[in-house]
């Protein structure tokens, strides 16, 4: 029954994702000359299309390699291909759910189904997530400190959203550190907030909320132990995460070269793409659709001038997000098809 409820929930979120996607496409392509758009896309050099595809697959697969690396470090032998599958599944469910909230729970579901113990799986995924947020927050702070003029010049009114996105990422990293290092304090503060809310007339089931919080804290307690016992592994994880993040920023520069453009420095394009990631990362919109395209159009207008802006956006988002989402969906369908097939085979055998 619980599984059916989860399927219905993700089904609704998937249709919401599709609705936002269609709206986004409608706004982006409105008033475009489709024959000119097609001819511009065709002119992109194939070698750079291939390189962009490679980077996109690398971005998702790299997370799988990190999961595999950490699982093996705690004595759980898994195949890299298996972990890359978890990564694509996480990408798919993160992409169709607000604030990417559905990725980790589904990754844990598939890992548990494959026999990976829940405590170790939870600790590994939380370590990967913490490293990701930490790297993004550090990159965002560095850009703000050293390239603030460039940011304000290119972001314009979206600079506000950059500050909001960066602040949320920094606050989340601080919260995660408190959760890992001071779980008792977090529980005590949460209990006080619930009591205050109840006194104000809000109907909050205290015990139910605290029970969920205890489960969450227990997961991070395992992550703390993992961090403590594998310090050198965590350093490697942070370096790997930085390389993974940088590959996503580099994608736009490859598209820039693919159209035969020049005049804008590589570092500038990387910084601007990183700024977009920081700004939209925490927004409660599936796949950060709409706002990502809007920011891309504003930020890269001076870079991809004239007829190249929309084609560049289509390639960057199409290859870097939508295509990876399709691959993730195909992986999920394949796993569920195998499960249904094995279930029918087992039923026939029992009969």
Tab-separated table of C-alpha atoms in Angstrom:
chain	number	residue	atom	x	y	z
A	1	UNK	CA	0.000	0.000	0.000
A	2	UNK	CA	2.842	2.350	0.944
A	3	UNK	CA	4.596	1.598	-2.352
A	4	UNK	CA	1.433	2.452	-4.330
A	5	UNK	CA	1.162	5.745	-2.439
A	6	UNK	CA	4.793	6.543	-3.300
A	7	UNK	CA	4.190	5.709	-6.974
A	8	UNK	CA	1.149	8.033	-7.033
A	9	UNK	CA	3.195	10.800	-5.411
A	10	UNK	CA	6.016	10.531	-7.967
A	11	UNK	CA	3.456	10.197	-10.758
A	12	UNK	CA	1.889	13.538	-9.782
A	13	UNK	CA	5.317	15.185	-9.520
A	14	UNK	CA	6.293	13.808	-12.930
A	15	UNK	CA	3.194	15.338	-14.546
A	16	UNK	CA	3.942	18.630	-12.758
A	17	UNK	CA	7.470	18.406	-14.185
A	18	UNK	CA	6.063	17.847	-17.696
A	19	UNK	CA	3.695	20.801	-17.337
A	20	UNK	CA	6.526	23.119	-16.254
A	21	UNK	CA	8.733	21.739	-19.046
A	22	UNK	CA	6.109	22.470	-21.719
A	23	UNK	CA	5.564	25.965	-20.318
A	24	UNK	CA	9.327	26.599	-20.271
A	25	UNK	CA	9.750	25.386	-23.846
A	26	UNK	CA	6.816	27.553	-24.911
A	27	UNK	CA	8.338	30.689	-23.384
A	28	UNK	CA	11.896	30.008	-24.613
A	29	UNK	CA	10.870	29.173	-28.191
A	30	UNK	CA	8.156	31.809	-28.547
A	31	UNK	CA	8.824	34.060	-31.512
A	32	UNK	CA	11.807	32.014	-32.693
A	33	UNK	CA	12.538	31.390	-36.345
A	34	UNK	CA	12.622	27.575	-36.285
A	35	UNK	CA	14.380	27.176	-39.625
A	36	UNK	CA	17.145	29.534	-38.465
A	37	UNK	CA	17.289	27.741	-35.092
A	38	UNK	CA	17.657	24.397	-36.870
A	39	UNK	CA	20.357	25.647	-39.237
A	40	UNK	CA	22.316	27.147	-36.309
A	41	UNK	CA	22.128	23.903	-34.342
A	42	UNK	CA	23.289	21.899	-37.368
A	43	UNK	CA	26.353	24.149	-37.684
A	44	UNK	CA	27.632	23.119	-34.251
A	45	UNK	CA	30.830	21.105	-34.697
A	46	UNK	CA	30.210	17.377	-34.048
A	47	UNK	CA	33.390	16.966	-31.979
A	48	UNK	CA	32.075	19.475	-29.437
A	49	UNK	CA	28.642	17.836	-29.395
A	50	UNK	CA	30.390	14.563	-28.556
A	51	UNK	CA	32.501	16.254	-25.877
A	52	UNK	CA	29.368	17.828	-24.349
A	53	UNK	CA	27.668	14.423	-24.272
A	54	UNK	CA	30.727	12.894	-22.618
A	55	UNK	CA	30.818	15.607	-19.934
A	56	UNK	CA	27.101	15.210	-19.209
A	57	UNK	CA	27.405	11.443	-18.760
A	58	UNK	CA	30.592	11.958	-16.736
A	59	UNK	CA	28.778	14.386	-14.409
A	60	UNK	CA	26.144	11.796	-13.457
A	61	UNK	CA	28.445	8.753	-13.587
A	62	UNK	CA	31.024	10.480	-11.360
A	63	UNK	CA	28.535	10.458	-8.486
A	64	UNK	CA	28.124	6.719	-9.006
A	65	UNK	CA	31.904	6.293	-8.842
A	66	UNK	CA	31.950	8.241	-5.561
A	67	UNK	CA	29.188	6.044	-4.123
A	68	UNK	CA	31.113	2.930	-5.196
A	69	UNK	CA	34.360	4.299	-3.724
A	70	UNK	CA	32.753	5.011	-0.337
A	71	UNK	CA	30.815	1.732	-0.166
A	72	UNK	CA	33.988	-0.242	-0.862
A	73	UNK	CA	35.792	1.758	1.828
A	74	UNK	CA	33.359	0.299	4.403
A	75	UNK	CA	33.784	-3.222	3.080
A	76	UNK	CA	30.734	-3.452	0.805
A	77	UNK	CA	31.747	-4.859	-2.573
A	78	UNK	CA	29.664	-3.378	-5.381
A	79	UNK	CA	30.175	-2.992	-9.122
A	80	UNK	CA	30.785	0.496	-10.519
A	81	UNK	CA	28.040	-0.053	-13.121
A	82	UNK	CA	25.574	-0.782	-10.317
A	83	UNK	CA	26.448	2.468	-8.507
A	84	UNK	CA	26.271	4.496	-11.731
A	85	UNK	CA	22.725	3.132	-12.035
A	86	UNK	CA	21.925	4.494	-8.560
A	87	UNK	CA	23.303	7.839	-9.686
A	88	UNK	CA	21.132	8.000	-12.824
A	89	UNK	CA	18.075	6.991	-10.779
A	90	UNK	CA	18.884	9.745	-8.290
A	91	UNK	CA	19.283	12.254	-11.120
A	92	UNK	CA	15.882	11.310	-12.536
A	93	UNK	CA	13.950	11.507	-9.284
A	94	UNK	CA	15.807	14.661	-8.204
A	95	UNK	CA	14.949	16.235	-11.550
A	96	UNK	CA	11.191	15.651	-11.292
A	97	UNK	CA	10.749	16.573	-7.613
A	98	UNK	CA	10.816	20.043	-5.991
A	99	UNK	CA	14.186	20.953	-4.446
A	100	UNK	CA	15.558	17.604	-5.724
A	101	UNK	CA	13.948	15.958	-2.694
A	102	UNK	CA	13.170	12.610	-4.317
A	103	UNK	CA	16.643	11.532	-5.408
A	104	UNK	CA	18.200	10.190	-2.214
A	105	UNK	CA	15.136	8.259	-0.917
A	106	UNK	CA	14.875	6.372	-4.213
A	107	UNK	CA	18.619	5.713	-4.301
A	108	UNK	CA	18.328	4.226	-0.810
A	109	UNK	CA	15.378	2.124	-1.954
A	110	UNK	CA	17.363	0.603	-4.834
A	111	UNK	CA	20.460	0.113	-2.677
A	112	UNK	CA	18.479	-1.644	0.052
A	113	UNK	CA	16.794	-3.851	-2.551
A	114	UNK	CA	20.258	-4.879	-3.788
A	115	UNK	CA	21.236	-5.967	-0.289
A	116	UNK	CA	23.245	-2.911	0.777
A	117	UNK	CA	22.644	-2.323	4.530
A	118	UNK	CA	20.541	0.781	5.198
A	119	UNK	CA	22.926	2.406	7.771
A	120	UNK	CA	25.929	2.192	5.426
A	121	UNK	CA	23.884	3.261	2.397
A	122	UNK	CA	22.470	6.246	4.283
A	123	UNK	CA	25.886	7.326	5.594
A	124	UNK	CA	27.451	7.124	2.111
A	125	UNK	CA	24.671	9.062	0.369
A	126	UNK	CA	24.664	11.731	3.083
A	127	UNK	CA	28.443	12.048	2.807
A	128	UNK	CA	28.106	12.561	-0.972
A	129	UNK	CA	25.287	15.098	-0.484
A	130	UNK	CA	27.208	16.998	2.203
A	131	UNK	CA	30.337	17.162	0.011
A	132	UNK	CA	28.207	18.418	-2.902
A	133	UNK	CA	26.634	21.212	-0.848
A	134	UNK	CA	29.980	22.104	0.724
A	135	UNK	CA	31.740	22.412	-2.650
A	136	UNK	CA	28.892	24.452	-4.149
A	137	UNK	CA	28.874	26.801	-1.136
A	138	UNK	CA	32.666	27.284	-1.286
A	139	UNK	CA	32.589	27.916	-5.058
A	140	UNK	CA	29.717	30.389	-4.587
A	141	UNK	CA	31.584	32.256	-1.826
A	142	UNK	CA	34.788	32.443	-3.899
A	143	UNK	CA	32.919	33.862	-6.891
A	144	UNK	CA	31.215	36.462	-4.685
A	145	UNK	CA	34.478	37.484	-3.009
A	146	UNK	CA	36.718	37.711	-6.083
A	147	UNK	CA	34.401	38.294	-9.062
A	148	UNK	CA	31.525	40.310	-7.611
A	149	UNK	CA	31.781	42.991	-10.309
A	150	UNK	CA	31.489	40.359	-13.060
A	151	UNK	CA	28.489	38.817	-11.302
A	152	UNK	CA	26.596	42.086	-10.920
A	153	UNK	CA	27.358	43.080	-14.500
A	154	UNK	CA	26.022	39.836	-16.023
A	155	UNK	CA	23.309	38.837	-13.547
A	156	UNK	CA	21.598	42.221	-13.259
A	157	UNK	CA	18.353	41.724	-11.338
A	158	UNK	CA	19.153	38.016	-10.874
A	159	UNK	CA	22.033	38.944	-8.559
A	160	UNK	CA	19.444	38.935	-5.759
A	161	UNK	CA	18.610	35.291	-6.521
A	162	UNK	CA	22.301	34.461	-6.505
A	163	UNK	CA	22.613	35.861	-2.982
A	164	UNK	CA	19.484	33.948	-1.923
A	165	UNK	CA	20.757	30.684	-3.440
A	166	UNK	CA	24.223	31.087	-1.941
A	167	UNK	CA	22.802	31.993	1.496
A	168	UNK	CA	20.541	28.916	1.477
A	169	UNK	CA	23.446	26.651	0.507
A	170	UNK	CA	25.718	28.102	3.209
A	171	UNK	CA	22.952	27.835	5.825
A	172	UNK	CA	22.288	24.239	4.809
A	173	UNK	CA	25.976	23.321	5.142
A	174	UNK	CA	26.053	24.945	8.610
A	175	UNK	CA	22.853	23.095	9.566
A	176	UNK	CA	24.265	19.773	8.348
A	177	UNK	CA	27.421	20.344	10.382
A	178	UNK	CA	25.327	21.100	13.469
A	179	UNK	CA	23.196	18.018	12.824
A	180	UNK	CA	26.315	15.862	12.590
A	181	UNK	CA	28.262	17.446	15.457
A	182	UNK	CA	25.495	18.655	17.813
A	183	UNK	CA	22.458	16.356	17.281
A	184	UNK	CA	21.250	16.714	20.890
A	185	UNK	CA	21.173	20.524	20.556
A	186	UNK	CA	19.229	20.278	17.279
A	187	UNK	CA	16.651	17.963	18.871
A	188	UNK	CA	16.310	20.237	21.908
A	189	UNK	CA	15.793	23.348	19.756
A	190	UNK	CA	13.276	21.555	17.517
A	191	UNK	CA	11.282	20.398	20.536
A	192	UNK	CA	11.185	23.976	21.897
A	193	UNK	CA	10.015	25.334	18.504
A	194	UNK	CA	7.227	22.715	18.317
A	195	UNK	CA	6.054	23.561	21.856
A	196	UNK	CA	6.023	27.296	21.018
A	197	UNK	CA	4.068	26.616	17.822
A	198	UNK	CA	1.531	24.523	19.748
A	199	UNK	CA	1.071	27.362	22.249
A	200	UNK	CA	0.324	29.663	19.298
A	201	UNK	CA	-2.537	27.359	18.294
A	202	UNK	CA	-0.792	25.333	15.584
A	203	UNK	CA	-1.769	21.671	15.545
A	204	UNK	CA	1.576	19.899	15.234
A	205	UNK	CA	1.904	16.214	16.257
A	206	UNK	CA	4.967	16.615	18.472
A	207	UNK	CA	5.817	12.932	18.948
A	208	UNK	CA	5.453	12.154	15.234
A	209	UNK	CA	7.729	15.038	14.216
A	210	UNK	CA	10.337	14.173	16.848
A	211	UNK	CA	10.285	10.534	15.752
A	212	UNK	CA	11.029	11.591	12.171
A	213	UNK	CA	13.763	13.942	13.421
A	214	UNK	CA	15.362	11.130	15.457
A	215	UNK	CA	15.489	8.955	12.333
A	216	UNK	CA	17.090	11.796	10.388
A	217	UNK	CA	19.646	12.439	13.156
A	218	UNK	CA	20.457	8.737	13.403
A	219	UNK	CA	21.304	8.740	9.693
A	220	UNK	CA	23.691	11.639	10.147
A	221	UNK	CA	25.179	10.073	13.274
A	222	UNK	CA	26.344	7.271	10.995
A	223	UNK	CA	27.776	9.889	8.641
A	224	UNK	CA	29.726	11.487	11.522
A	225	UNK	CA	31.277	8.122	12.375
A	226	UNK	CA	32.052	7.619	8.694
A	227	UNK	CA	33.750	11.046	8.492
A	228	UNK	CA	35.737	10.345	11.659
A	229	UNK	CA	36.965	6.925	10.541
A	230	UNK	CA	37.673	7.829	6.894
A	231	UNK	CA	39.182	11.334	6.942
A	232	UNK	CA	41.449	10.691	3.949
A	233	UNK	CA	38.506	9.233	1.992
A	234	UNK	CA	36.439	12.361	2.683
A	235	UNK	CA	39.256	14.568	1.352
A	236	UNK	CA	39.306	12.473	-1.831
A	237	UNK	CA	35.498	12.749	-1.991
A	238	UNK	CA	35.644	16.563	-1.832
A	239	UNK	CA	38.259	16.680	-4.627
A	240	UNK	CA	36.171	14.292	-6.758
A	241	UNK	CA	33.072	16.411	-6.110
A	242	UNK	CA	34.894	19.570	-7.190
A	243	UNK	CA	35.981	17.880	-10.446
A	244	UNK	CA	32.403	16.653	-10.994
A	245	UNK	CA	30.956	20.131	-10.403
A	246	UNK	CA	33.533	21.719	-12.709
A	247	UNK	CA	32.563	19.351	-15.531
A	248	UNK	CA	29.028	20.793	-15.443
A	249	UNK	CA	30.378	24.347	-15.588
A	250	UNK	CA	32.672	23.431	-18.506
A	251	UNK	CA	29.769	22.170	-20.628
A	252	UNK	CA	28.688	25.690	-21.606
A	253	UNK	CA	32.222	26.555	-22.721
A	254	UNK	CA	32.265	23.507	-25.029
A	255	UNK	CA	28.969	24.681	-26.547
A	256	UNK	CA	30.546	28.126	-27.011
A	257	UNK	CA	33.499	26.608	-28.884
A	258	UNK	CA	31.192	24.294	-30.820
A	259	UNK	CA	29.493	27.256	-32.453
A	260	UNK	CA	32.896	28.657	-33.455
A	261	UNK	CA	32.619	31.663	-31.140
A	262	UNK	CA	35.515	33.506	-29.489
A	263	UNK	CA	36.269	36.620	-27.478
A	264	UNK	CA	35.103	35.512	-24.024
A	265	UNK	CA	37.615	33.895	-21.660
A	266	UNK	CA	37.050	30.306	-20.545
A	267	UNK	CA	37.152	31.226	-16.832
A	268	UNK	CA	34.423	33.826	-17.323
A	269	UNK	CA	32.007	31.335	-18.917
A	270	UNK	CA	32.742	28.788	-16.176
A	271	UNK	CA	32.109	31.368	-13.449
A	272	UNK	CA	28.829	32.503	-14.993
A	273	UNK	CA	27.564	28.919	-15.361
A	274	UNK	CA	28.601	28.208	-11.764
A	275	UNK	CA	26.678	31.301	-10.655
A	276	UNK	CA	23.506	29.970	-12.298
A	277	UNK	CA	23.930	26.628	-10.501
A	278	UNK	CA	24.372	28.359	-7.142
A	279	UNK	CA	21.321	30.572	-7.684
A	280	UNK	CA	18.868	27.829	-8.708
A	281	UNK	CA	20.144	24.854	-6.678
A	282	UNK	CA	17.764	25.271	-3.717
A	283	UNK	CA	14.681	26.523	-5.556
A	284	UNK	CA	11.522	24.399	-5.000
A	285	UNK	CA	10.886	23.858	-8.723
A	286	UNK	CA	11.368	20.437	-10.383
A	287	UNK	CA	14.677	20.547	-12.251
A	288	UNK	CA	14.856	24.319	-11.557
A	289	UNK	CA	13.019	24.664	-14.876
A	290	UNK	CA	12.030	28.111	-16.041
A	291	UNK	CA	14.310	30.055	-13.721
A	292	UNK	CA	17.419	28.310	-15.116
A	293	UNK	CA	16.472	29.165	-18.704
A	294	UNK	CA	15.542	32.731	-17.719
A	295	UNK	CA	18.879	33.265	-15.968
A	296	UNK	CA	20.777	31.635	-18.839
A	297	UNK	CA	19.159	34.048	-21.288
A	298	UNK	CA	20.115	37.058	-19.174
A	299	UNK	CA	23.580	35.979	-18.053
A	300	UNK	CA	24.871	34.685	-21.403
A	301	UNK	CA	23.276	37.310	-23.670
A	302	UNK	CA	26.590	39.220	-24.040
A	303	UNK	CA	28.451	35.912	-24.591
A	304	UNK	CA	26.180	34.165	-27.126
A	305	UNK	CA	25.137	37.255	-29.020
A	306	UNK	CA	22.524	37.312	-31.772
A	307	UNK	CA	21.269	34.023	-33.152
A	308	UNK	CA	23.399	31.769	-30.910
A	309	UNK	CA	21.803	32.379	-27.487
A	310	UNK	CA	18.722	30.156	-27.797
A	311	UNK	CA	20.559	27.330	-29.646
A	312	UNK	CA	23.279	27.401	-26.947
A	313	UNK	CA	20.618	27.187	-24.254
A	314	UNK	CA	18.901	24.297	-26.048
A	315	UNK	CA	22.141	22.310	-26.325
A	316	UNK	CA	23.334	23.067	-22.788
A	317	UNK	CA	20.043	22.206	-21.090
A	318	UNK	CA	19.095	19.512	-23.579
A	319	UNK	CA	22.343	17.556	-23.242
A	320	UNK	CA	23.181	18.451	-19.640
A	321	UNK	CA	19.738	17.972	-18.094
A	322	UNK	CA	16.917	16.576	-20.243
A	323	UNK	CA	18.931	13.845	-21.983
A	324	UNK	CA	20.386	12.658	-18.647
A	325	UNK	CA	16.851	12.664	-17.257
A	326	UNK	CA	15.712	10.395	-20.094
A	327	UNK	CA	18.629	8.005	-19.467
A	328	UNK	CA	17.723	7.947	-15.772
A	329	UNK	CA	14.074	7.229	-16.607
A	330	UNK	CA	15.100	4.360	-18.898
A	331	UNK	CA	17.261	2.870	-16.134
A	332	UNK	CA	14.362	3.075	-13.658
A	333	UNK	CA	11.971	1.472	-16.170
A	334	UNK	CA	14.483	-1.303	-16.878
A	335	UNK	CA	14.868	-2.117	-13.168
A	336	UNK	CA	11.116	-2.116	-12.567
A	337	UNK	CA	10.527	-4.233	-15.677
A	338	UNK	CA	13.078	-6.779	-14.442
A	339	UNK	CA	11.388	-6.789	-11.035
A	340	UNK	CA	7.942	-7.394	-12.557
A	341	UNK	CA	9.368	-10.094	-14.847
A	342	UNK	CA	11.116	-11.918	-11.996
A	343	UNK	CA	7.963	-11.649	-9.884
A	344	UNK	CA	5.871	-13.278	-12.626
A	345	UNK	CA	8.501	-15.988	-13.107
A	346	UNK	CA	8.506	-16.718	-9.385
A	347	UNK	CA	4.688	-16.860	-9.321
A	348	UNK	CA	4.671	-19.342	-12.240
A	349	UNK	CA	7.284	-21.490	-10.498
A	350	UNK	CA	5.245	-21.566	-7.277
A	351	UNK	CA	2.128	-22.477	-9.239
